[in-house]
mmCIF file with all atom_site columns, C-alpha atoms in Angstrom:
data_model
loop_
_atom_site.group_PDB
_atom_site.id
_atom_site.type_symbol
_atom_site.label_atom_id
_atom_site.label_alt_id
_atom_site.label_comp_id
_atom_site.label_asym_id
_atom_site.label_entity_id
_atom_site.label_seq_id
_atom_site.pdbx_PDB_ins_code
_atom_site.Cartn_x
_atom_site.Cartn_y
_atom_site.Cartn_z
_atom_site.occupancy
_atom_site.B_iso_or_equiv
_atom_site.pdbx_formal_charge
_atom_site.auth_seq_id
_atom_site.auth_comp_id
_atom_site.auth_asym_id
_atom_site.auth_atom_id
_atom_site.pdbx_PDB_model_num
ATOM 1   C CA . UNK A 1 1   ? 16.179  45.219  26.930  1.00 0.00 ? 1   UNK A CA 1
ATOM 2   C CA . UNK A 1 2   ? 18.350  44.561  24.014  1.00 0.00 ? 2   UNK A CA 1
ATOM 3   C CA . UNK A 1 3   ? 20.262  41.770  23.215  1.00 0.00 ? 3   UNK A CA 1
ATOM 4   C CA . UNK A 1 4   ? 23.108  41.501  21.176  1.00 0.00 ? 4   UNK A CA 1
ATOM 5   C CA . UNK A 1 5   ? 23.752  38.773  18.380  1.00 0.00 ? 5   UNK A CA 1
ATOM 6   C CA . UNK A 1 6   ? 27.098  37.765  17.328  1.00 0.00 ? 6   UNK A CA 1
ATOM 7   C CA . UNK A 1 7   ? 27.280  37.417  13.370  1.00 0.00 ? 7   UNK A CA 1
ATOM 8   C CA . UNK A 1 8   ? 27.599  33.729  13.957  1.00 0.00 ? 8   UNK A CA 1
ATOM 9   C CA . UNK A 1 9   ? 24.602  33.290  15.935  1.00 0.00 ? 9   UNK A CA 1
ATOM 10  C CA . UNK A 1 10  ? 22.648  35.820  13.912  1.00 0.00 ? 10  UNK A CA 1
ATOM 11  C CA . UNK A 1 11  ? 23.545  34.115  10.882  1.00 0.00 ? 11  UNK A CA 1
ATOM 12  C CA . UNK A 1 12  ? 22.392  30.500  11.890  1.00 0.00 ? 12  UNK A CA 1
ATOM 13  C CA . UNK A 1 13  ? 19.142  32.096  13.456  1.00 0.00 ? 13  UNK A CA 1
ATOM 14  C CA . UNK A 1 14  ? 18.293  33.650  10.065  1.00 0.00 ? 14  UNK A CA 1
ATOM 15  C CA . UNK A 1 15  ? 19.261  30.254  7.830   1.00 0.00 ? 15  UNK A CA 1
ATOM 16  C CA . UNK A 1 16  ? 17.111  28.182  10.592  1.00 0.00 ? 16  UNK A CA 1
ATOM 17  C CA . UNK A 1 17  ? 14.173  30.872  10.024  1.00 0.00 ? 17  UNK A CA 1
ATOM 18  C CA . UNK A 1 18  ? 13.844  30.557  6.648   1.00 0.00 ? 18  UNK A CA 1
ATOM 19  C CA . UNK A 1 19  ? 14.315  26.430  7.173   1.00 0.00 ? 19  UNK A CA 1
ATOM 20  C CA . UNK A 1 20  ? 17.703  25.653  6.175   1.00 0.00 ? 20  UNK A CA 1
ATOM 21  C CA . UNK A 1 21  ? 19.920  23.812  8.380   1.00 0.00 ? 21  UNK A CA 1
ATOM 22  C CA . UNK A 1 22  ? 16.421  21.094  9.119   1.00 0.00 ? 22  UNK A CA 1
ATOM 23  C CA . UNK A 1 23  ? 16.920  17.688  8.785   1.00 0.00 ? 23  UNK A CA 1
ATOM 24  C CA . UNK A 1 24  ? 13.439  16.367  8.965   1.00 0.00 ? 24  UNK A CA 1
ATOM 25  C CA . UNK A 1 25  ? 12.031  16.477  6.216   1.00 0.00 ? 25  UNK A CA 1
ATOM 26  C CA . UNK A 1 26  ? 7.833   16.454  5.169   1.00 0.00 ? 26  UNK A CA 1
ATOM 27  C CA . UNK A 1 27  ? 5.939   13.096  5.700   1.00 0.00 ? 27  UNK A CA 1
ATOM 28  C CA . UNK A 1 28  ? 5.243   11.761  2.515   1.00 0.00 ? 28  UNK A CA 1
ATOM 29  C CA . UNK A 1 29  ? 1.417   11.662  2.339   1.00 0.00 ? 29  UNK A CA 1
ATOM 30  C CA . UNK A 1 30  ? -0.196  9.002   3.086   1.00 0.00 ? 30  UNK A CA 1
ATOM 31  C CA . UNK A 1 31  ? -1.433  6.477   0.328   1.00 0.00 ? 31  UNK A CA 1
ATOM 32  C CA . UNK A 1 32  ? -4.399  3.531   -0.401  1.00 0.00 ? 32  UNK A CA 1
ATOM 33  C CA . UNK A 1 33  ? -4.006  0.756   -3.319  1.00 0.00 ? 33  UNK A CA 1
ATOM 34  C CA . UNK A 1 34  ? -7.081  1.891   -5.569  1.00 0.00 ? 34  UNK A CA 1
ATOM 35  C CA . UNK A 1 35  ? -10.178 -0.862  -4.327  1.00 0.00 ? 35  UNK A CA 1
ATOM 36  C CA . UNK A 1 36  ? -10.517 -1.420  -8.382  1.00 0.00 ? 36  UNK A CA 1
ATOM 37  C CA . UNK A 1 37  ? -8.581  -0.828  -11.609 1.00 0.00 ? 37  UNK A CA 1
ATOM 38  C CA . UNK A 1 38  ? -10.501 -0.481  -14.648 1.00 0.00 ? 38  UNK A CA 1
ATOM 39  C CA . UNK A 1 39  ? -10.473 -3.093  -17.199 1.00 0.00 ? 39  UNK A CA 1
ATOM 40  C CA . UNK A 1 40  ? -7.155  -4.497  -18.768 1.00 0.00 ? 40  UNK A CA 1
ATOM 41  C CA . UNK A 1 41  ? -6.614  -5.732  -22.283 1.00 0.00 ? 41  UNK A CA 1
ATOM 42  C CA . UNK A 1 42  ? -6.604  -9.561  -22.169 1.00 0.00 ? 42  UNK A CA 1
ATOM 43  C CA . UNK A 1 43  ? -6.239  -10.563 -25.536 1.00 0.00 ? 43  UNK A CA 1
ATOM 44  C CA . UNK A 1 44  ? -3.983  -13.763 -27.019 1.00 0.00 ? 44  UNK A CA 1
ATOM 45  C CA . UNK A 1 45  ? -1.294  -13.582 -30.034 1.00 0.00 ? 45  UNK A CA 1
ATOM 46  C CA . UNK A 1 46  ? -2.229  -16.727 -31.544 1.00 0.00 ? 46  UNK A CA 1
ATOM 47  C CA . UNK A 1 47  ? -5.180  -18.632 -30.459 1.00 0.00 ? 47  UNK A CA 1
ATOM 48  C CA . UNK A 1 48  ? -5.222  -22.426 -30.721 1.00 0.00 ? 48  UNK A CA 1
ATOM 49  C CA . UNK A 1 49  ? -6.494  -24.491 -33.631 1.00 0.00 ? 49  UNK A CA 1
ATOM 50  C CA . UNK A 1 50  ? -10.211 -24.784 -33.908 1.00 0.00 ? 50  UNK A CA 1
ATOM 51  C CA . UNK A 1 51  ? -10.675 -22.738 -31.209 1.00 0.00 ? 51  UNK A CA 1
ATOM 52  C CA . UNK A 1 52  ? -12.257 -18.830 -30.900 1.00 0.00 ? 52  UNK A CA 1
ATOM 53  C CA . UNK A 1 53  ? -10.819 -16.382 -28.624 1.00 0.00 ? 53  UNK A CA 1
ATOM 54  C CA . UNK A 1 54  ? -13.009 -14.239 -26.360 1.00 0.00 ? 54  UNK A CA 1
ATOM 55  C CA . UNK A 1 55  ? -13.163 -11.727 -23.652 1.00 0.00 ? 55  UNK A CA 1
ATOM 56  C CA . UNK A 1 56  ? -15.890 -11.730 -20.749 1.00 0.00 ? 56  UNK A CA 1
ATOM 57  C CA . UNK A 1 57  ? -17.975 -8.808  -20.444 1.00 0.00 ? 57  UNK A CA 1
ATOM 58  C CA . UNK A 1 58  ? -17.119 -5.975  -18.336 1.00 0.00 ? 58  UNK A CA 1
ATOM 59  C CA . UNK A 1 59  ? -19.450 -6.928  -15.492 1.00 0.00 ? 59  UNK A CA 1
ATOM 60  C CA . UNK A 1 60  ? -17.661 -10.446 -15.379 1.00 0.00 ? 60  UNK A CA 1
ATOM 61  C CA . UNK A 1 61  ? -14.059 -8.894  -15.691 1.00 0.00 ? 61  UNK A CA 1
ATOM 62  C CA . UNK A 1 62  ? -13.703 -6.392  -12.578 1.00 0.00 ? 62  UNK A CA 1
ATOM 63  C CA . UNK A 1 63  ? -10.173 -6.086  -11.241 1.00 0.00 ? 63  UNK A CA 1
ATOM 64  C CA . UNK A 1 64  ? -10.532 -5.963  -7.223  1.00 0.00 ? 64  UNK A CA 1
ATOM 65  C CA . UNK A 1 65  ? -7.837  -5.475  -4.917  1.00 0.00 ? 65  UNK A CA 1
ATOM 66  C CA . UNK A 1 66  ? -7.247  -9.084  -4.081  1.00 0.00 ? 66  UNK A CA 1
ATOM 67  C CA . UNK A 1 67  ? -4.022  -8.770  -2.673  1.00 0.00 ? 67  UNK A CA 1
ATOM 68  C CA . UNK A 1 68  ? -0.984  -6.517  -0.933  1.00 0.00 ? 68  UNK A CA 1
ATOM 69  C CA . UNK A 1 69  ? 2.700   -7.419  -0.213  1.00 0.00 ? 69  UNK A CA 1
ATOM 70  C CA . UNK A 1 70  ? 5.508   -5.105  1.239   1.00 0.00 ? 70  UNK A CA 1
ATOM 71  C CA . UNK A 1 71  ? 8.664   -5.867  -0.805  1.00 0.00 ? 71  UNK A CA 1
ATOM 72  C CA . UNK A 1 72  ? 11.801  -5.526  0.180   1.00 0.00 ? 72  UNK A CA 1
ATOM 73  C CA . UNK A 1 73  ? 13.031  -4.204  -3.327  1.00 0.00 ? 73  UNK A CA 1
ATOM 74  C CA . UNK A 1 74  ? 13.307  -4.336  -6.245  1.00 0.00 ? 74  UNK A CA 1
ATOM 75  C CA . UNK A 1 75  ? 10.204  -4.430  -7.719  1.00 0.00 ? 75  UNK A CA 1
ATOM 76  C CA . UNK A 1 76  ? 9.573   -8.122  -9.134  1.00 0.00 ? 76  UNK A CA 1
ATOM 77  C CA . UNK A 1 77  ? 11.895  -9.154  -6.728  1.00 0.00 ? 77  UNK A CA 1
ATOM 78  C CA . UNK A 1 78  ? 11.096  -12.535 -4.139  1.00 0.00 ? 78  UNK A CA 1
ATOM 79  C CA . UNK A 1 79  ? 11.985  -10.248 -1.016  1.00 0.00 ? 79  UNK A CA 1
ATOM 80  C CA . UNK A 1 80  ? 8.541   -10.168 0.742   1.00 0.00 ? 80  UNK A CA 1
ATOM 81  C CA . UNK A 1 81  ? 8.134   -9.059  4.032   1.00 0.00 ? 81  UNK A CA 1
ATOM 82  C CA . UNK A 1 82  ? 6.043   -10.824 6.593   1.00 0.00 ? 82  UNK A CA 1
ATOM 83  C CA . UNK A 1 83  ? 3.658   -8.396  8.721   1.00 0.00 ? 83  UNK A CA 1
ATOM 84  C CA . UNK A 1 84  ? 4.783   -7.599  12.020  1.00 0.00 ? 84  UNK A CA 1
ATOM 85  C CA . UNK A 1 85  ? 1.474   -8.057  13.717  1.00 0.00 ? 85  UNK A CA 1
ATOM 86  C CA . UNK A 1 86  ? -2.083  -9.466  13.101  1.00 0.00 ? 86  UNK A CA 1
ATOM 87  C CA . UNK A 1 87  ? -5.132  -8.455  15.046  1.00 0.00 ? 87  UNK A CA 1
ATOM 88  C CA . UNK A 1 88  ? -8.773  -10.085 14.818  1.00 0.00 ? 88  UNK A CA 1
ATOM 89  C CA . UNK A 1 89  ? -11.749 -8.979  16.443  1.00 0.00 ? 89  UNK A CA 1
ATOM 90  C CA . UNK A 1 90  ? -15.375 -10.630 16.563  1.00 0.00 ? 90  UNK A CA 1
ATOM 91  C CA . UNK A 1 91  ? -18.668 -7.858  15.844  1.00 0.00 ? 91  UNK A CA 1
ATOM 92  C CA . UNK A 1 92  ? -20.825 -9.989  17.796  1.00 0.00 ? 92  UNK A CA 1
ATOM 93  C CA . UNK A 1 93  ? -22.602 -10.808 15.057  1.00 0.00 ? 93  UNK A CA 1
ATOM 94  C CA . UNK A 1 94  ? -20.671 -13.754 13.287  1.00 0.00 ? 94  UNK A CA 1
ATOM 95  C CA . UNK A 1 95  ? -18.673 -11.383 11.481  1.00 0.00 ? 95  UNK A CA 1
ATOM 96  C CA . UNK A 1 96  ? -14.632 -10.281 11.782  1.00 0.00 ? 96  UNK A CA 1
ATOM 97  C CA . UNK A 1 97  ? -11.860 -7.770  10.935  1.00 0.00 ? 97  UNK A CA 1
ATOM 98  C CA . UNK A 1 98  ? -8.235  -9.129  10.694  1.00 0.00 ? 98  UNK A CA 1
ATOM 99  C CA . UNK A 1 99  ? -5.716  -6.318  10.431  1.00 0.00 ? 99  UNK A CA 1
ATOM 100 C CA . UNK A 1 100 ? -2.187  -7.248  9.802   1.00 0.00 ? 100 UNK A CA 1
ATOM 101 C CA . UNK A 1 101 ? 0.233   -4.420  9.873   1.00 0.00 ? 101 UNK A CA 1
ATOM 102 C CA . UNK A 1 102 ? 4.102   -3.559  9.355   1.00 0.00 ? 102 UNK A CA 1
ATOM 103 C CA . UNK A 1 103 ? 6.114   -0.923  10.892  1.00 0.00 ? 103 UNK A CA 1
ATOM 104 C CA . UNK A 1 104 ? 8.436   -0.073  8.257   1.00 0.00 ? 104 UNK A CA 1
ATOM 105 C CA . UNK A 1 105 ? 11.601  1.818   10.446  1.00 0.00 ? 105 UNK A CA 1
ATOM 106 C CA . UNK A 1 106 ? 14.711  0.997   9.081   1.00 0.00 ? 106 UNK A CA 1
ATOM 107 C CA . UNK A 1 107 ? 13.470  0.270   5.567   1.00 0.00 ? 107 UNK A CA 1
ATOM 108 C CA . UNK A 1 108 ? 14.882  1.590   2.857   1.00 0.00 ? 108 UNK A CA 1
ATOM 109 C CA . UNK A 1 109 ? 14.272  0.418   -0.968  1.00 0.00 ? 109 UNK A CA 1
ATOM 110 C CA . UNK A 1 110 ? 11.221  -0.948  -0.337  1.00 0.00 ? 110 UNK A CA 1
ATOM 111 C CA . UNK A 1 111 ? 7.816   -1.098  -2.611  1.00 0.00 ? 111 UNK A CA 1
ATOM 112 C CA . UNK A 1 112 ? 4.147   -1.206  -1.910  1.00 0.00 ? 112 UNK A CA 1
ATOM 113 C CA . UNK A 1 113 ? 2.643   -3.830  -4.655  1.00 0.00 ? 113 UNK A CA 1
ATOM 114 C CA . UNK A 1 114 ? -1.185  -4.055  -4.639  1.00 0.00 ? 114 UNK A CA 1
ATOM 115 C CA . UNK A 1 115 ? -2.467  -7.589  -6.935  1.00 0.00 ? 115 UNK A CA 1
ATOM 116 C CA . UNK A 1 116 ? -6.073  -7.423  -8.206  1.00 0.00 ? 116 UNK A CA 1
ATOM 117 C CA . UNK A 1 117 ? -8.083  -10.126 -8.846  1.00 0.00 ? 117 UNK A CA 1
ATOM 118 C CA . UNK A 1 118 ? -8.707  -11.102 -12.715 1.00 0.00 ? 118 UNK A CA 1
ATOM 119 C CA . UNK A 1 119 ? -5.205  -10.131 -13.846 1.00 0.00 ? 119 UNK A CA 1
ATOM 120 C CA . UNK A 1 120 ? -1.511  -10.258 -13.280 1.00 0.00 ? 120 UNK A CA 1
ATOM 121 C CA . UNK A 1 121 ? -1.289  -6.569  -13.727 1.00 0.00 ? 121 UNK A CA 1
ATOM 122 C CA . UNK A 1 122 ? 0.228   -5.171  -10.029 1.00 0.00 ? 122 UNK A CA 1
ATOM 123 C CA . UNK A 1 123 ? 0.872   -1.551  -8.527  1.00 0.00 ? 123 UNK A CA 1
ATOM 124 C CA . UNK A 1 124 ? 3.924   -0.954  -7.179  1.00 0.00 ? 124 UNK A CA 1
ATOM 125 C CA . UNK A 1 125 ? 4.787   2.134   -4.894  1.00 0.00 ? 125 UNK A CA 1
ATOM 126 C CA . UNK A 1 126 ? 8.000   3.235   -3.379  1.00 0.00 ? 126 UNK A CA 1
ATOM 127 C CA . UNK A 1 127 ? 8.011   3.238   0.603   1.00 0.00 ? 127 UNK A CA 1
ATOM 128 C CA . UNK A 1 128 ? 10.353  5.861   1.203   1.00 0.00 ? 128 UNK A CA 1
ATOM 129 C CA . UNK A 1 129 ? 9.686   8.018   3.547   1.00 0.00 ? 129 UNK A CA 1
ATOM 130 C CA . UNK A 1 130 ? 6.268   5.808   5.179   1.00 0.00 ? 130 UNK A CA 1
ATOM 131 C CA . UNK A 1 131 ? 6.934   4.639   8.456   1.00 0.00 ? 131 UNK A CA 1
ATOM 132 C CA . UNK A 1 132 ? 3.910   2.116   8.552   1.00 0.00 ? 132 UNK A CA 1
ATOM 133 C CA . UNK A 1 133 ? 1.788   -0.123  5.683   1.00 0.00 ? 133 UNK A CA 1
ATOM 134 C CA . UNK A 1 134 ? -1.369  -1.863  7.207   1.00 0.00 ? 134 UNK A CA 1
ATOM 135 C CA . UNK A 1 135 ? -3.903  -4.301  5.468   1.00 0.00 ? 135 UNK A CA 1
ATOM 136 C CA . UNK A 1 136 ? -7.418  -4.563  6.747   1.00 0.00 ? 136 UNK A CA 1
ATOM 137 C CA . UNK A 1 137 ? -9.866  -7.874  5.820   1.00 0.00 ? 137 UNK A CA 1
ATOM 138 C CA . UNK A 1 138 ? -13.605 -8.365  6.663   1.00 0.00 ? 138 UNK A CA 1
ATOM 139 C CA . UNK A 1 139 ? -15.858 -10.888 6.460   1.00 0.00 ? 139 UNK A CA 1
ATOM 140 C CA . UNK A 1 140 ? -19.689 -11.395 8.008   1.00 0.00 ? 140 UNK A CA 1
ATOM 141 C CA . UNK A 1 141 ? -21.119 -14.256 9.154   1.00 0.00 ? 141 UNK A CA 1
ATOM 142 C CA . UNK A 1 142 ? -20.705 -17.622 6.949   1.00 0.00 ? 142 UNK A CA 1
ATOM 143 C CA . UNK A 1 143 ? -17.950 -16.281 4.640   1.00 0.00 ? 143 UNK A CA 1
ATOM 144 C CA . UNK A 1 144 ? -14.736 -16.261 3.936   1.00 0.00 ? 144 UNK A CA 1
ATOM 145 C CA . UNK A 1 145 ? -11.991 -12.675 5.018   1.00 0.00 ? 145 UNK A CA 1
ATOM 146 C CA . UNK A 1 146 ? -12.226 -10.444 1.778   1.00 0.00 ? 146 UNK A CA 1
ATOM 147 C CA . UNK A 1 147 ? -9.327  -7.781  1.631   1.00 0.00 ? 147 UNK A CA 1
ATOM 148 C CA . UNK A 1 148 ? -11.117 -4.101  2.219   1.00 0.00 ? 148 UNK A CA 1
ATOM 149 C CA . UNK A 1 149 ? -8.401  -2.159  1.764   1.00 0.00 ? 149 UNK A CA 1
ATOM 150 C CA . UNK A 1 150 ? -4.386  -1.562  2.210   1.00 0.00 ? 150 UNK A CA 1
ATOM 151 C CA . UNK A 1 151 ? -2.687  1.517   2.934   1.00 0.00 ? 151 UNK A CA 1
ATOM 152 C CA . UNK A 1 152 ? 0.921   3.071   4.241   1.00 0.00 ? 152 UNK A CA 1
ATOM 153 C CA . UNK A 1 153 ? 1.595   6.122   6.331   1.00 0.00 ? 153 UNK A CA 1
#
């Protein structure tokens, strides 16, 4: 059995075919602030009478993530975003996980911006496109919630 195609309908079948006409576009894919950034240069223009400059050693000066914020744009701007929820759940063995998480629907402008500790430098990433950011700490028995990592999808 044949069936016959006007031009219209054969034309909008062909431009659908070879994905024109399709308004959702890709996922972005998905992204994780780096757990470290390699070593900054800390240095001083002028350094205070009688006293010496110095740097500490690379195994003193590592640059963990420490910290993530969702911001509403632009970057370096005050507009944080407060998560949406928070989760915490024992292991039984005096430990925790807290996950705090943001669904990010209706955003538009917004940045990523992961803070390490040991220097003000920050990492800022577009969130365009993600449709969720979530920040997961852990922490065992006797200490305090150390961030483990934060990521957007």
């Amino acid at each position: 059995m044949r069936i016959a195609l006007s031009p219209v309908r054969f034309i909008t079948l062909a431009m659908l075919s070879a994905g024109f006409g399709l308004e959702a576009a890709a996922a972005p894919e998905p992204f994780s602030c780096p757990a470290q950034l390699p070593l900054t240069n800390q240095s001083l223009t002028t350094v205070p009478a009688g006293w010496e400059a110095t740097t500490a050693g690379s195994e003193r000066t590592q640059h963990q993530l420490s910290g993530f914020a969702l911001n509403a744009g632009p970057v370096g701007s005050p507009n944080g975003e407060i998560y949406d929820k928070e989760e915490e759940r024992k292991d039984g063995k005096g430990g925790a996980t807290r996950t705090q998480s943001w669904n990010l629907q209706g955003m538009t402008g917004g940045f990523a911006v992961c803070s390490y500790f040991r220097t003000r430098v920050e990492l800022a990433r577009s969130l365009d496109g993600y449709s969720s950011c979530e920040v997961v700490y852990k922490r065992s028995k006797n200490s305090d919630f150390k961030m483990a990592s934060a990521s957007c999808r």
